Short mmCIF file of C-alpha atoms in Angstrom, two decimals:
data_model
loop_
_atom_site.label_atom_id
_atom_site.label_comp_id
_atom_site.label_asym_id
_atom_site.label_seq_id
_atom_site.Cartn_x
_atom_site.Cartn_y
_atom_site.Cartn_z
CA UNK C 1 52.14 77.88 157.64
CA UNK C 2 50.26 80.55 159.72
CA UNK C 3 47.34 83.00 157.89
CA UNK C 4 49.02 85.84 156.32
CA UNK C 5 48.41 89.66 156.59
CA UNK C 6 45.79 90.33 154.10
CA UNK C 7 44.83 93.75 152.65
CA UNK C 8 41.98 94.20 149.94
CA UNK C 9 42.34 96.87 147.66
CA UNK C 10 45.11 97.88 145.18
CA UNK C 11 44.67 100.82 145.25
CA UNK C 12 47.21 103.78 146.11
CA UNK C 13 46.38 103.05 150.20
CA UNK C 14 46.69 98.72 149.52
CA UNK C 15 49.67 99.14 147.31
CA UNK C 16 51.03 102.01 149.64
CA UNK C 17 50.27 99.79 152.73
CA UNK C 18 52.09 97.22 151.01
CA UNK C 19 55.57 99.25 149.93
CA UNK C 20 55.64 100.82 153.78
CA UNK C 21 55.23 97.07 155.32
CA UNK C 22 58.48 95.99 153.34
CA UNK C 23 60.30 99.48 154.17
CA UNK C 24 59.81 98.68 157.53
CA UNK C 25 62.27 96.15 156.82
CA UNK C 26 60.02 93.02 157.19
CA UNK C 27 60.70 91.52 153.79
CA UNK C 28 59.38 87.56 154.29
CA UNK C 29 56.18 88.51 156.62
CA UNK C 30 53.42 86.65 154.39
CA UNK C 31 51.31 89.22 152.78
CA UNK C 32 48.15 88.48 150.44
CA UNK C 33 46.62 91.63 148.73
CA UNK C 34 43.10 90.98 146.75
CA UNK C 35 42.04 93.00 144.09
CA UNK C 36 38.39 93.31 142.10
CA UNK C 37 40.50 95.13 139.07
CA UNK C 38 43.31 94.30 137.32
CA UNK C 39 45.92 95.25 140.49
CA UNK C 40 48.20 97.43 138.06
CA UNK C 41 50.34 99.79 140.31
CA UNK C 42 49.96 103.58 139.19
CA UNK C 43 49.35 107.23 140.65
CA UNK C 44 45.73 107.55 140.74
CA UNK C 45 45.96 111.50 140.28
CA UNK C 46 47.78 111.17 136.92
CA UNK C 47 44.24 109.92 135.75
CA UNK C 48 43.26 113.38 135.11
CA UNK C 49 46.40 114.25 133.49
CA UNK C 50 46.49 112.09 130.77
CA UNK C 51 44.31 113.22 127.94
CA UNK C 52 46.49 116.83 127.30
CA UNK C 53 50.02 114.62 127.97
CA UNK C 54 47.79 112.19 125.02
CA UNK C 55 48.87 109.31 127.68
CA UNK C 56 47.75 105.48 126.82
CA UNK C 57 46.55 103.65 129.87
CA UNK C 58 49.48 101.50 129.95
CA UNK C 59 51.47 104.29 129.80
CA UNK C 60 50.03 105.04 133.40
CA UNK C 61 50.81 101.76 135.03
CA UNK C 62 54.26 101.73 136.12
CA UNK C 63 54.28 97.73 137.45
CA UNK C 64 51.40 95.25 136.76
CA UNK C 65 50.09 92.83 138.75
CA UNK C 66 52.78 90.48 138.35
CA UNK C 67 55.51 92.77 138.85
CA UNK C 68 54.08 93.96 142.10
CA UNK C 69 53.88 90.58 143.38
CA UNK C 70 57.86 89.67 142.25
CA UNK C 71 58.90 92.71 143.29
CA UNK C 72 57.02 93.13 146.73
CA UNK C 73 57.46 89.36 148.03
CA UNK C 74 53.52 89.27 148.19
CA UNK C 75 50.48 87.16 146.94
CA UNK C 76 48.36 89.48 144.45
CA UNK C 77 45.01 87.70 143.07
CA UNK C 78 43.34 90.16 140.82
CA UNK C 79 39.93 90.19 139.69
CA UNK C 80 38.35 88.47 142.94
CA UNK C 81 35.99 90.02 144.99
CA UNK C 82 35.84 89.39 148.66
CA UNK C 83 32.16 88.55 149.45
CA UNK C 84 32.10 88.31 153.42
CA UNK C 85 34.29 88.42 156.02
CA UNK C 86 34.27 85.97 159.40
CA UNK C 87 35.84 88.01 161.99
CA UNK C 88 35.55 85.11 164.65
CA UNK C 89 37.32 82.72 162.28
CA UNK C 90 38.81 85.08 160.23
CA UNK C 91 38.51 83.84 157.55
CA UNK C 92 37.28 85.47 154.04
CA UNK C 93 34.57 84.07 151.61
CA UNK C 94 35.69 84.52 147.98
CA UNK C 95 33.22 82.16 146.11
CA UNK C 96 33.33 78.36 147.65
CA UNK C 97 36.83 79.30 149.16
CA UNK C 98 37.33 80.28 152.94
CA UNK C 99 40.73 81.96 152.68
CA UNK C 100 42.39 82.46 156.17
CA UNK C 101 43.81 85.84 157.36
CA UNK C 102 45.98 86.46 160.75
CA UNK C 103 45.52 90.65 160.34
CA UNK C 104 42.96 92.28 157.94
CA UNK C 105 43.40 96.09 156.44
CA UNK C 106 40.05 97.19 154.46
CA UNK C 107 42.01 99.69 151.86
CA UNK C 108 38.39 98.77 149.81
CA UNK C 109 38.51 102.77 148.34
CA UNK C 110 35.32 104.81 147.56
CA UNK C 111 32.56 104.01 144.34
CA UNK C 112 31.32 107.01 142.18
CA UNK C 113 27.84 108.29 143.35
CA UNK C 114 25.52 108.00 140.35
CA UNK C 115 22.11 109.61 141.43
CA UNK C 116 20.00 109.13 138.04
CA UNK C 117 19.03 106.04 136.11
CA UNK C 118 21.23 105.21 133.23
CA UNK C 119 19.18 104.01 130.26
CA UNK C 120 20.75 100.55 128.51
CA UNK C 121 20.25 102.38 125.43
CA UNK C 122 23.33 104.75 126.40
CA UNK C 123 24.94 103.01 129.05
CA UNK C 124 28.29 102.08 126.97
CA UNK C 125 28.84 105.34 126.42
CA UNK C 126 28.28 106.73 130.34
CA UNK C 127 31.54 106.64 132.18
CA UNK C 128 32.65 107.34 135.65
CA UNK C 129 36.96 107.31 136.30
CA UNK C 130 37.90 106.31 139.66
CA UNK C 131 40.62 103.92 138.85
CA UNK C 132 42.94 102.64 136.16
CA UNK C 133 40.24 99.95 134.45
CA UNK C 134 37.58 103.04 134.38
CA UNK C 135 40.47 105.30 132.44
CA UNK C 136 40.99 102.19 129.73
CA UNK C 137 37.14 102.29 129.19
CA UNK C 138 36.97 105.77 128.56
CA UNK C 139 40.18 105.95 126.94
CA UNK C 140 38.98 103.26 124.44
CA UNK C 141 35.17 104.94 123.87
CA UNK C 142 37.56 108.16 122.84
CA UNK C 143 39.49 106.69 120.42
CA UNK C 144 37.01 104.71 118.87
CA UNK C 145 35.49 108.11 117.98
CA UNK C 146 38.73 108.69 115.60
CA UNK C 147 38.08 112.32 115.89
CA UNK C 148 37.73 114.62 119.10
CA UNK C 149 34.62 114.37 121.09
CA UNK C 150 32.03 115.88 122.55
CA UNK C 151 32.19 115.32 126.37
CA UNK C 152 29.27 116.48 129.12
CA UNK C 153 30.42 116.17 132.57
CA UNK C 154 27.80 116.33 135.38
CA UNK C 155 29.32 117.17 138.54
CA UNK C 156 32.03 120.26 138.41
CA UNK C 157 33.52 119.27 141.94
CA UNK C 158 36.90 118.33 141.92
CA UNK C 159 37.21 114.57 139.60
CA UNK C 160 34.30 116.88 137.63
CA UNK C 161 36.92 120.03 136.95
CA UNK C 162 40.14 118.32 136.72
CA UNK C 163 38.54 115.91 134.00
CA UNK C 164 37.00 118.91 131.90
CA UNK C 165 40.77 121.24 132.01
CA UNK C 166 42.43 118.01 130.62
CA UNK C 167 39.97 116.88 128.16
CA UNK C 168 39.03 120.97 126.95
CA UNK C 169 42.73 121.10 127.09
CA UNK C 170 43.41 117.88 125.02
CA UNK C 171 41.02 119.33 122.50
CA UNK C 172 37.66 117.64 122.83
CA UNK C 173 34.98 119.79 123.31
CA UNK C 174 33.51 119.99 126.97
CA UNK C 175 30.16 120.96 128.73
CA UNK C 176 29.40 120.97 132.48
CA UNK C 177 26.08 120.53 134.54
CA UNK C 178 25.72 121.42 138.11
CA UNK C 179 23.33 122.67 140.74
CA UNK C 180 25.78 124.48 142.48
CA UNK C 181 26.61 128.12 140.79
CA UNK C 182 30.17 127.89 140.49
CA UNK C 183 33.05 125.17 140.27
CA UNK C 184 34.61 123.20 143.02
CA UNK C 185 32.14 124.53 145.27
CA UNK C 186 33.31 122.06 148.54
CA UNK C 187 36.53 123.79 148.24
CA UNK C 188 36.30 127.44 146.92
CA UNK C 189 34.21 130.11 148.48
CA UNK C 190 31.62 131.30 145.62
CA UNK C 191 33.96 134.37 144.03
CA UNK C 192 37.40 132.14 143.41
CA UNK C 193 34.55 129.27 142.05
CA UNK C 194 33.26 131.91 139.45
CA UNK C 195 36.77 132.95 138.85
CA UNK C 196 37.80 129.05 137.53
CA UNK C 197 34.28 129.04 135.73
CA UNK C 198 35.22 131.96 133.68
CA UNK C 199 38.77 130.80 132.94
CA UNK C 200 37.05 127.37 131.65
CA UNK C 201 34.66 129.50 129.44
CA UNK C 202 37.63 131.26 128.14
CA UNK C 203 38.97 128.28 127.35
CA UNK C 204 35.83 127.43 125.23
CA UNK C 205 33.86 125.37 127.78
CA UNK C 206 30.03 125.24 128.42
CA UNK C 207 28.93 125.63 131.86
CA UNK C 208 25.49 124.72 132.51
CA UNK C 209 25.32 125.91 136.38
CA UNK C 210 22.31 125.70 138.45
CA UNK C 211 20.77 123.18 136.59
CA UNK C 212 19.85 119.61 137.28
CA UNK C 213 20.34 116.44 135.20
CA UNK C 214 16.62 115.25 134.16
CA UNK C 215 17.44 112.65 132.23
CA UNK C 216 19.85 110.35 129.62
CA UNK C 217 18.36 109.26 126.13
CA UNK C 218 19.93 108.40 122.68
CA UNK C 219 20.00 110.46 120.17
CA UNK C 220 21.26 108.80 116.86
CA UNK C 221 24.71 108.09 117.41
CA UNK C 222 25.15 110.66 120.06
CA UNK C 223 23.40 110.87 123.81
CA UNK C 224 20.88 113.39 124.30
CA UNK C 225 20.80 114.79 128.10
CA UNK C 226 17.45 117.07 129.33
CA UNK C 227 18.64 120.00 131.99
CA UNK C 228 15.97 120.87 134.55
CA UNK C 229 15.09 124.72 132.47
CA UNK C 230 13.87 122.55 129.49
CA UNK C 231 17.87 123.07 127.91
CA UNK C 232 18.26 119.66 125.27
CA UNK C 233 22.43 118.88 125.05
CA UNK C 234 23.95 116.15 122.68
CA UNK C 235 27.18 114.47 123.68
CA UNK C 236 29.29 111.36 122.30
CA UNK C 237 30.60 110.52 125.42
CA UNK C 238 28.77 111.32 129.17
CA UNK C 239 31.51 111.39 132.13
CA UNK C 240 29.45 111.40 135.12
CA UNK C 241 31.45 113.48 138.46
CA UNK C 242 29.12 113.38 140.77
CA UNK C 243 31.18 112.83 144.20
CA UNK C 244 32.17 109.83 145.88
CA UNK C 245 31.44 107.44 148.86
CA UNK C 246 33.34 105.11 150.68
CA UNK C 247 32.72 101.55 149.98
CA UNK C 248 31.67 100.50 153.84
CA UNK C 249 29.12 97.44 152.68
CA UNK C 250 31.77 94.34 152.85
CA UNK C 251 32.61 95.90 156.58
CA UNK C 252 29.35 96.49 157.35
CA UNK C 253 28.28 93.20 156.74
CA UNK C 254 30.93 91.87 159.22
CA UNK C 255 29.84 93.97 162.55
CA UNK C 256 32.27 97.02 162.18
CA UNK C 257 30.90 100.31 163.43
CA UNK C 258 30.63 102.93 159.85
CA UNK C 259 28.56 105.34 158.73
CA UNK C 260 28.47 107.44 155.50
CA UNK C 261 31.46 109.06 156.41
CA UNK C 262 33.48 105.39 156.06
CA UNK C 263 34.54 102.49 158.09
CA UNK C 264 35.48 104.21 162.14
CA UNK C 265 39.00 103.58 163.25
CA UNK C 266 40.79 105.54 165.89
CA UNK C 267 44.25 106.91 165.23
CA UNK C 268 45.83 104.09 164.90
CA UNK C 269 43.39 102.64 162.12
CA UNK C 270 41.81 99.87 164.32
CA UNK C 271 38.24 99.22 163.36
CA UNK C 272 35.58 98.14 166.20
CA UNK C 273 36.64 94.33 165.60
CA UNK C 274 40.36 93.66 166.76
CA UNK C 275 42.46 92.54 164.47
CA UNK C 276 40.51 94.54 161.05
CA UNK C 277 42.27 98.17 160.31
CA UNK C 278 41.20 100.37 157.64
CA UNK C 279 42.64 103.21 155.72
CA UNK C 280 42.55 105.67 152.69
CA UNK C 281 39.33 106.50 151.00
CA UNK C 282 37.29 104.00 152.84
CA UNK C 283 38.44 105.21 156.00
CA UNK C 284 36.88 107.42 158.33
CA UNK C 285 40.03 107.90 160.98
CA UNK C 286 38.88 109.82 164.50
CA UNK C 287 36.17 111.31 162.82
CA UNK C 288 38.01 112.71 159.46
CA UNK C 289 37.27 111.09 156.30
CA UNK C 290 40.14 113.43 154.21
CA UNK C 291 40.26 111.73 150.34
CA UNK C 292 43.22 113.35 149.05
CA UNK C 293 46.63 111.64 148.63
CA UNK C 294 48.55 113.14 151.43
CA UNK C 295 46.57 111.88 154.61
CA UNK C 296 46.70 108.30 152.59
CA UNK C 297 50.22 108.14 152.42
CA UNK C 298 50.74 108.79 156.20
CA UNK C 299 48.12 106.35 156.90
CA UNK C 300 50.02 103.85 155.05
CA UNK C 301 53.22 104.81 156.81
CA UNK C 302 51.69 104.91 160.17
CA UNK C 303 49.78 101.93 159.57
CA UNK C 304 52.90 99.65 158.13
CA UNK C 305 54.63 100.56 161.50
CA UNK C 306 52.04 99.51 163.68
CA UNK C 307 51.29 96.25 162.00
CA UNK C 308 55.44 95.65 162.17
CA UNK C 309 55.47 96.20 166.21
CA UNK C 310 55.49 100.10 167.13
CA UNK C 311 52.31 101.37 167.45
CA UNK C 312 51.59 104.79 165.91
CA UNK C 313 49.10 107.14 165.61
CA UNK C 314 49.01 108.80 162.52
CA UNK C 315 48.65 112.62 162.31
CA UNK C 316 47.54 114.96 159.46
CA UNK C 317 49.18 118.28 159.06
CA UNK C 318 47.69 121.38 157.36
CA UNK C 319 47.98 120.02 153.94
CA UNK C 320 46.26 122.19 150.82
CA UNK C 321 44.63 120.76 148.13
CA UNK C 322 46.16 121.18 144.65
CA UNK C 323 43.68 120.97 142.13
CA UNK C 324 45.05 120.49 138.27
CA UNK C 325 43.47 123.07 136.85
CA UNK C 326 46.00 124.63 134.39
CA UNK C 327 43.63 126.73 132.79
CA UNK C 328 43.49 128.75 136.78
CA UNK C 329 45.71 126.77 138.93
CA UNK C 330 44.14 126.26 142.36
CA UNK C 331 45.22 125.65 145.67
CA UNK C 332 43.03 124.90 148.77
CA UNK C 333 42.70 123.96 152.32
CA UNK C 334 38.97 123.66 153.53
CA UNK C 335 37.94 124.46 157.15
CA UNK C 336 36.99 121.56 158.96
CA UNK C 337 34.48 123.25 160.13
CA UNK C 338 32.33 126.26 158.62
CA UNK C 339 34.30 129.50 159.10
CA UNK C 340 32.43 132.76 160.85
CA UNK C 341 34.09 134.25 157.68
CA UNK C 342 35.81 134.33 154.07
CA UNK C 343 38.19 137.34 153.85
CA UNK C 344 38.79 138.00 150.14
CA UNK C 345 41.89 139.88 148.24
CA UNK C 346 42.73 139.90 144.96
CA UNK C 347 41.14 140.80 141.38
CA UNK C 348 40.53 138.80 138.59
CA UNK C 349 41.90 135.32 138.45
CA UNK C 350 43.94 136.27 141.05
CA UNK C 351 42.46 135.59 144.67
CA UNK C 352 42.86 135.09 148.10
CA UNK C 353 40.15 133.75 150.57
CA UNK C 354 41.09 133.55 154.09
CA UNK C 355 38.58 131.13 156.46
CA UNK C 356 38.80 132.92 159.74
CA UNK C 357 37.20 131.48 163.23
CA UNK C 358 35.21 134.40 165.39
CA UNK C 359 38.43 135.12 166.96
CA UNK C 360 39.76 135.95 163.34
CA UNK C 361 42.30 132.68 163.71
CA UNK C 362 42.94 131.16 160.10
CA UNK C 363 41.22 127.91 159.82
CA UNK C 364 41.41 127.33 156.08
CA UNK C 365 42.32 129.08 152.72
CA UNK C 366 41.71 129.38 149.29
CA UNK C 367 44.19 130.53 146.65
CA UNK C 368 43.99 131.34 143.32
CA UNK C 369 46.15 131.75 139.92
CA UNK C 370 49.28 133.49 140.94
CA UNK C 371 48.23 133.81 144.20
CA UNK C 372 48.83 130.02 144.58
CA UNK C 373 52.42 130.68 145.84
CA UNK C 374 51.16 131.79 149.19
CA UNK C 375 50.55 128.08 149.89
CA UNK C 376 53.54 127.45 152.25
CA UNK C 377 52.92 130.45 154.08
CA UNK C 378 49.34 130.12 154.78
CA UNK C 379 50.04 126.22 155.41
CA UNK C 380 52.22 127.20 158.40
CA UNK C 381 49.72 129.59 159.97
CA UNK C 382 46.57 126.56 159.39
CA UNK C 383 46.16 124.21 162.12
CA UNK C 384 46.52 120.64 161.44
CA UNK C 385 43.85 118.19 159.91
CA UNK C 386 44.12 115.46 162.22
CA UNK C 387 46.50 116.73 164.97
#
């Protein structure tokens, strides 16, 4: 029986990978897909949706483990980690085992950046979400409160706002801590960042911007966090946002070219070493590292048809950003590259920032509250991602 395609990570590029592969109408090609978590197939986004729709974890799962497997003809083993991979015998080391492999795709995600020690003293009750098992932990630490909580989020980047509108939202109450002076500030120019800052104090959030975590303690039952300006807070629960970075160490190890942008592939999602392709979070594809769900999916579609015989490049269009902020809906489409300029319009909640190139072309956008419709309109006028 020859080696079969193997893809670690179940995540929404494995599992993705995985659907597209049988699309493409190759239903008895022997797949294996390995899994360190529980391999539960779900919509990573909804993860940040769940405390205001008061959502269970398992309510988030559509299939588990098994049912993937039955219902995707493929060989799922959860809860194993891959510890090295042989590209000259292709083979992977899990433990004593040398499992073969006849094609490799590294859908291996990216791990929460934690830049500050985490005492033991408070480390059951310091979360980061970045999957489905992370949401059951937190999920669990919440309702073991029996009441509503008190949650500080460091980070107010994009996992860092999205968390703090649902749980604020869901009725817990929430504080933020960040260097930067305003929200989402990778994606917003300053004056739509201040705009979603005052629409979360509105909403009866803290926001301690500027500052700097200094460090973690307990305090009683509660954990006590020290701000750079000498500020004390006191939380139940400590949800750290503080970015993310592409897990590159297990490709590393094996001789293929990454840096901290992710593991290198060219447009067709080869890595340096034939016969290893990577996409999704881990993934940094002709130079563009883009972790949002849209340039996953078309990896996963581009990818499933050039592992089935028809080599394809995958392309990203101008796709915006749509951050679940309720509270000030936001829409955005960053500027691969600095712009010479942010044109503003609009008052209040209500803005418009236009990232123009010397020659005044639009490279990028930022929208707004209402003026989130203009999304399709400005799309068409932005020039593609990954063209």
């Amino acid at each position: 029986m020859s080696a079969p395609l193997t893809i670690i990570g179940s995540g929404m590029a494995g599992l993705g990978l995985l659907r597209q592969l049988r699309a493409e109408h190759h239903p008895t090609r022997p797949v294996t897909l390995i899994t360190a978590d529980s391999g539960d197939d779900y919509a990573k986004p909804l993860l940040s949706t769940g405390f205001v729709k008061r959502l269970p974890p398992q309510r988030l799962a559509t299939r588990s483990a098994l049912e993937v497997a039955d219902d995707l003809g493929a060989v799922v083993r959860t809860h194993t980690r891959v510890e090295a991979i042989d590209p000259v015998a292709r083979t992977l080391t899990i433990g004593a085992e040398a499992l073969p492999w006849s094609e490799l795709v590294l859908a291996t995600g990216a791990a929460p950046v934690q830049p500050f020690r985490v005492p033991d003293a408070v480390a059951d009750r310091v979360f980061s979400i970045n999957d489905l098992d992370d949401y059951r932990a937190f999920h669990a630490a919440l309702d073991a409160l029996g009441r509503p909580a008190r949650v500080a989020i460091i980070g107010m980047g994009l996992v860092g706002c999205e968390f703090a509108n649902d749980l604020a939202v869901g009725g817990h109450t929430v504080e933020l801590v960040a260097p930067e002076p305003a929200p989402l500030p990778r994606l917003l120019p300053e004056p739509l960042g201040r705009a979603l800052g005052e629409a979360f104090r509105e909403a009866g959030m803290v926001l301690h911007t500027g500052r700097q975590l200094v460090a973690l303690g307990a305090d009683d039952a509660s954990v006590g966090l020290e701000l750079d300006d000498g500020a004390s807070l006191s939380a139940d629960l400590v949800l750290v946002a503080t970015g993310l970075r592409p897990r590159t160490g297990l490709a590393e190890s094996a001789g293929i070219i990454t840096s901290g942008a992710g593991i290198h592939t060219d447009r067709h999602l080869a890595t340096s070493v034939p016969g290893i392709h990577a996409l999704g979070d881990a993934a940094c594809v002709d130079g563009v590292n883009a972790m949002y769900v849209q340039p996953l999916l078309a990896s996963a579609k581009a990818l499933a048809r050039t592992l089935t015989g028809t080599p394809t490049a995958v392309t990203y269009g101008p796709w915006p950003v749509l951050v679940k902020t309720p509270l000030l809906p936001v829409v955005a489409l960053p500027p691969a590259r600095p712009p010479s300029r942010w044109r503003l319009e609009g008052e209040g909640g209500d803005l418009t920032a236009l990232a123009e190139a010397e020659d005044g072309r639009l490279i990028g956008f930022a929208l707004t509250g209402r003026c989130v419709r203009r999304k399709v309109e400005l799309a068409r006028a932005a020039p593609p991602l990954l063209g």
